[in-house]
Short mmCIF file of C-alpha atoms in Angstrom, two decimals:
data_model
loop_
_atom_site.label_atom_id
_atom_site.label_comp_id
_atom_site.label_asym_id
_atom_site.label_seq_id
_atom_site.Cartn_x
_atom_site.Cartn_y
_atom_site.Cartn_z
CA MET A 1 134.09 93.31 93.08
CA LYS A 2 132.90 94.51 97.06
CA ILE A 3 129.90 96.14 97.07
CA GLY A 4 129.72 97.85 100.62
CA ILE A 5 126.54 98.46 102.09
CA LEU A 6 125.12 101.38 103.62
CA LEU A 7 121.99 100.23 106.24
CA THR A 8 119.93 103.84 107.15
CA GLY A 9 117.08 101.47 108.90
CA HIS A 10 116.04 98.44 109.89
CA VAL A 11 113.09 95.99 109.07
CA PRO A 12 110.38 95.81 112.31
CA GLU A 13 111.63 94.23 115.01
CA ALA A 14 108.93 91.24 114.51
CA LEU A 15 109.98 90.36 110.92
CA ALA A 16 113.57 90.23 111.61
CA PRO A 17 113.81 86.52 112.43
CA GLU A 18 111.94 85.86 108.84
CA LEU A 19 113.43 88.57 107.00
CA GLY A 20 116.29 89.34 108.02
CA ASP A 21 117.67 93.12 107.69
CA TYR A 22 117.53 94.82 104.86
CA ASP A 23 121.32 94.07 103.54
CA GLY A 24 120.62 90.72 103.61
CA MET A 25 117.45 91.01 100.81
CA PHE A 26 119.96 93.23 98.47
CA MET A 27 122.06 90.21 98.59
CA SER A 28 119.68 87.76 97.67
CA LEU A 29 118.50 90.22 95.05
CA LEU A 30 122.13 90.28 93.86
CA ARG A 31 122.74 86.97 93.82
CA GLY A 32 124.75 85.51 91.25
CA GLU A 33 126.46 88.56 90.61
CA ASP A 34 129.58 87.29 92.12
CA PHE A 35 130.11 90.33 94.89
CA SER A 36 131.20 90.02 98.31
CA PHE A 37 129.06 92.16 100.52
CA GLU A 38 130.15 94.42 104.02
CA THR A 39 127.72 96.21 105.89
CA TRP A 40 128.06 99.52 107.82
CA ASN A 41 124.96 100.18 109.73
CA VAL A 42 125.51 103.86 109.22
CA VAL A 43 121.72 104.61 110.82
CA ASP A 44 123.90 103.28 114.19
CA MET A 45 126.31 106.01 113.19
CA VAL A 46 128.80 103.50 112.08
CA PHE A 47 130.07 104.48 108.90
CA PRO A 48 133.22 103.04 106.42
CA PRO A 49 136.60 104.96 106.69
CA GLY A 50 136.22 106.29 103.16
CA PRO A 51 134.96 105.40 99.79
CA GLU A 52 137.98 103.46 99.04
CA ALA A 53 136.57 100.61 101.77
CA ALA A 54 134.80 98.96 98.92
CA ASP A 55 134.34 98.93 94.56
CA GLY A 56 130.91 100.26 94.63
CA TRP A 57 128.24 101.52 97.36
CA LEU A 58 124.62 100.52 97.75
CA ILE A 59 122.24 103.07 100.20
CA THR A 60 119.39 101.13 101.40
CA GLY A 61 115.73 102.39 102.41
CA SER A 62 114.86 103.75 105.31
CA ARG A 63 111.53 104.56 107.18
CA HIS A 64 113.14 107.93 108.19
CA GLY A 65 112.89 111.34 106.07
CA ALA A 66 116.41 112.52 104.01
CA TYR A 67 115.13 115.94 105.31
CA GLU A 68 114.46 114.66 108.85
CA ASP A 69 117.24 116.17 111.67
CA LEU A 70 118.86 112.93 112.35
CA PRO A 71 122.76 112.81 113.84
CA PHE A 72 123.25 109.95 110.68
CA ILE A 73 122.05 112.33 107.75
CA PRO A 74 124.44 115.01 107.38
CA PRO A 75 128.03 112.59 107.53
CA LEU A 76 125.87 110.27 105.13
CA GLU A 77 125.29 112.95 102.72
CA ASP A 78 128.84 113.58 103.18
CA PHE A 79 129.85 110.46 102.25
CA ILE A 80 128.03 110.35 99.06
CA ARG A 81 129.89 113.53 97.68
CA ALA A 82 132.92 111.97 98.38
CA ALA A 83 131.90 108.44 96.82
CA HIS A 84 130.96 111.07 93.32
CA ALA A 85 134.04 112.83 93.99
CA ALA A 86 136.03 109.92 94.08
CA ASP A 87 134.12 107.71 90.98
CA ARG A 88 132.93 104.94 93.28
CA PRO A 89 129.58 103.64 91.59
CA LEU A 90 126.99 104.06 93.87
CA VAL A 91 123.14 102.29 93.74
CA GLY A 92 120.60 104.01 95.75
CA VAL A 93 117.04 102.18 96.48
CA CYS A 94 113.92 104.70 98.28
CA PHE A 95 115.63 106.30 100.99
CA GLY A 96 119.02 106.15 98.99
CA HIS A 97 117.18 107.37 96.11
CA GLN A 98 116.04 110.34 98.08
CA ILE A 99 119.18 110.62 100.21
CA VAL A 100 121.49 110.96 97.07
CA ALA A 101 119.14 113.52 95.31
CA GLN A 102 119.25 115.86 98.53
CA ALA A 103 123.00 115.49 98.89
CA LEU A 104 123.65 116.64 95.31
CA GLY A 105 121.50 119.44 95.67
CA GLY A 106 118.03 118.18 94.89
CA LYS A 107 114.86 118.29 96.72
CA VAL A 108 112.83 115.30 98.81
CA GLU A 109 109.54 116.15 100.49
CA LYS A 110 106.27 114.42 101.55
CA PHE A 111 104.23 114.29 98.27
CA PRO A 112 101.09 115.71 99.05
CA GLY A 113 99.38 112.95 96.69
CA GLY A 114 100.51 110.53 99.58
CA TRP A 115 101.68 106.97 99.98
CA SER A 116 102.55 104.83 96.65
CA VAL A 117 102.55 101.25 98.48
CA GLY A 118 102.44 97.60 96.27
CA ARG A 119 102.75 96.88 93.12
CA GLN A 120 103.38 99.80 91.03
CA GLY A 121 103.57 100.31 87.02
CA TYR A 122 107.00 102.63 85.64
CA ASN A 123 107.44 103.73 82.11
CA TRP A 124 110.95 102.57 82.05
CA GLN A 125 112.88 104.04 79.26
CA GLY A 126 109.72 103.00 76.88
CA SER A 127 108.95 99.60 78.38
CA THR A 128 106.56 99.28 81.49
CA VAL A 129 108.70 97.63 84.31
CA HIS A 130 106.30 96.81 87.46
CA LEU A 131 108.59 96.77 91.30
CA ASN A 132 106.95 97.10 94.81
CA ALA A 133 106.89 100.56 96.66
CA TRP A 134 106.41 101.88 99.65
CA HIS A 135 106.81 105.48 100.43
CA GLN A 136 104.97 108.93 100.54
CA ASP A 137 108.35 111.11 100.39
CA GLN A 138 109.78 111.46 96.76
CA VAL A 139 112.66 113.83 94.92
CA VAL A 140 110.87 116.74 93.97
CA GLU A 141 113.40 118.40 92.15
CA ARG A 142 116.58 116.51 90.75
CA PRO A 143 120.05 117.68 90.91
CA GLU A 144 121.90 119.00 87.84
CA GLY A 145 123.39 116.13 85.91
CA ALA A 146 120.60 113.69 86.89
CA THR A 147 118.87 112.57 84.07
CA VAL A 148 115.14 110.25 84.63
CA VAL A 149 115.28 106.45 83.34
CA ALA A 150 111.92 105.56 84.83
CA SER A 151 108.32 107.58 85.91
CA SER A 152 105.20 106.92 86.41
CA ASP A 153 102.01 109.69 86.78
CA PHE A 154 102.45 109.33 90.55
CA CYS A 155 106.36 109.31 90.88
CA ALA A 156 107.85 111.46 88.29
CA ASN A 157 111.50 111.04 89.66
CA ALA A 158 111.21 107.13 89.70
CA ALA A 159 114.46 106.25 88.65
CA LEU A 160 117.60 108.50 88.34
CA LEU A 161 121.07 108.33 86.61
CA TYR A 162 123.68 110.74 87.39
CA GLY A 163 125.86 109.70 84.26
CA ASP A 164 128.23 106.49 85.12
CA ARG A 165 128.57 107.21 88.56
CA ILE A 166 125.01 106.37 90.32
CA PHE A 167 122.11 105.06 89.31
CA THR A 168 119.31 105.66 92.61
CA VAL A 169 115.28 103.92 92.40
CA GLN A 170 112.48 104.97 93.90
CA ALA A 171 110.61 101.85 94.22
CA HIS A 172 111.82 98.30 95.91
CA PRO A 173 113.39 95.64 93.73
CA GLU A 174 114.37 93.75 96.84
CA TYR A 175 110.32 93.55 97.78
CA GLY A 176 108.77 90.17 97.07
CA PRO A 177 105.52 89.23 98.82
CA ALA A 178 106.57 88.56 101.89
CA GLU A 179 108.59 91.92 102.93
CA LEU A 180 105.82 93.78 101.63
CA GLY A 181 103.07 91.66 103.59
CA GLY A 182 104.92 92.00 106.50
CA LEU A 183 105.09 95.76 106.01
CA ILE A 184 101.11 96.15 105.62
CA THR A 185 100.93 93.93 108.61
CA HIS A 186 103.51 96.22 111.01
CA ARG A 187 103.99 99.53 109.38
CA SER A 188 101.15 100.82 107.50
CA ALA A 189 99.10 102.71 110.15
CA ALA A 190 100.05 106.04 108.41
CA VAL A 191 98.69 104.48 105.00
CA GLU A 192 95.61 105.51 103.25
CA PRO A 193 93.63 102.50 103.59
CA ASP A 194 92.21 102.04 100.36
CA ARG A 195 95.66 101.68 98.99
CA VAL A 196 96.74 99.05 101.90
CA ALA A 197 94.20 97.49 100.54
CA ALA A 198 94.71 97.65 96.96
CA ALA A 199 98.34 96.37 97.76
CA ARG A 200 97.17 93.47 99.29
CA GLU A 201 95.24 92.66 96.59
CA THR A 202 98.64 93.09 94.31
CA LEU A 203 101.03 90.35 96.45
CA ALA A 204 100.55 87.47 94.26
CA ASP A 205 100.95 89.51 91.04
CA PRO A 206 104.49 89.25 88.93
CA LEU A 207 107.21 91.50 89.43
CA ASP A 208 110.24 93.11 87.54
CA SER A 209 112.34 92.71 90.58
CA ALA A 210 115.43 90.46 89.43
CA GLU A 211 115.62 92.40 85.86
CA VAL A 212 116.41 95.63 88.11
CA GLY A 213 118.81 93.70 90.15
CA ARG A 214 120.22 92.97 86.77
CA MET A 215 120.38 96.71 86.02
CA MET A 216 121.88 97.66 89.66
CA GLY A 217 124.66 94.31 88.94
CA ARG A 218 125.34 95.82 85.25
CA PHE A 219 125.71 99.22 86.79
CA PHE A 220 128.22 98.35 89.73
CA ARG A 221 130.47 96.27 86.99
CA GLU A 222 130.21 98.39 83.63
CA ARG A 223 128.50 101.70 84.82
CA ARG A 224 125.73 101.09 82.71
CA ILE A 225 122.14 99.71 82.97
CA ALA A 226 121.64 98.35 79.42
#
């Protein structure tokens, strides 16, 4: 099964030699799922010819906001709607979670409660799941047909399921200690200092990233997360 990765941002330049780019993080997360991958740098205006170019699609995170007036955002929203209409399974993470919601009629905005960074606990259909987060923007209004599968007191729409076609997650299952630590070093200037400090203290704590990665793989193959 071929997964097309829509790259909507790049890692900080200083981290690229060690970490690679975001598409590689997802390839590592989904290692063992027997997928092949092709990346399109949509943030640089390189788009696939259409939803038929892959069997499933994954939209990465980005430092950009879904609501920003940037050249790549309108065609990306068009592609999301086309993939949905073509019944190609789609997974979105962080910015991917947000841009899918916006493209399908939801609303994304900067959350007045500030940033969520580091290890966070989510109520995931009755179980607690811990993932690394890095965001201020949130989906504040869900599109019609989107159901909540994970939430927290800070983030009501932490994971959404759109029937058997789309699965999106606000947090970052692709981020481990190295990725989060790199962002703390290179991209935390705008984040509340106490939240940066708290995130640094939890860098070594266990995460459920592998389990969410398996959910993503299951969704691509079977159109379900459980």
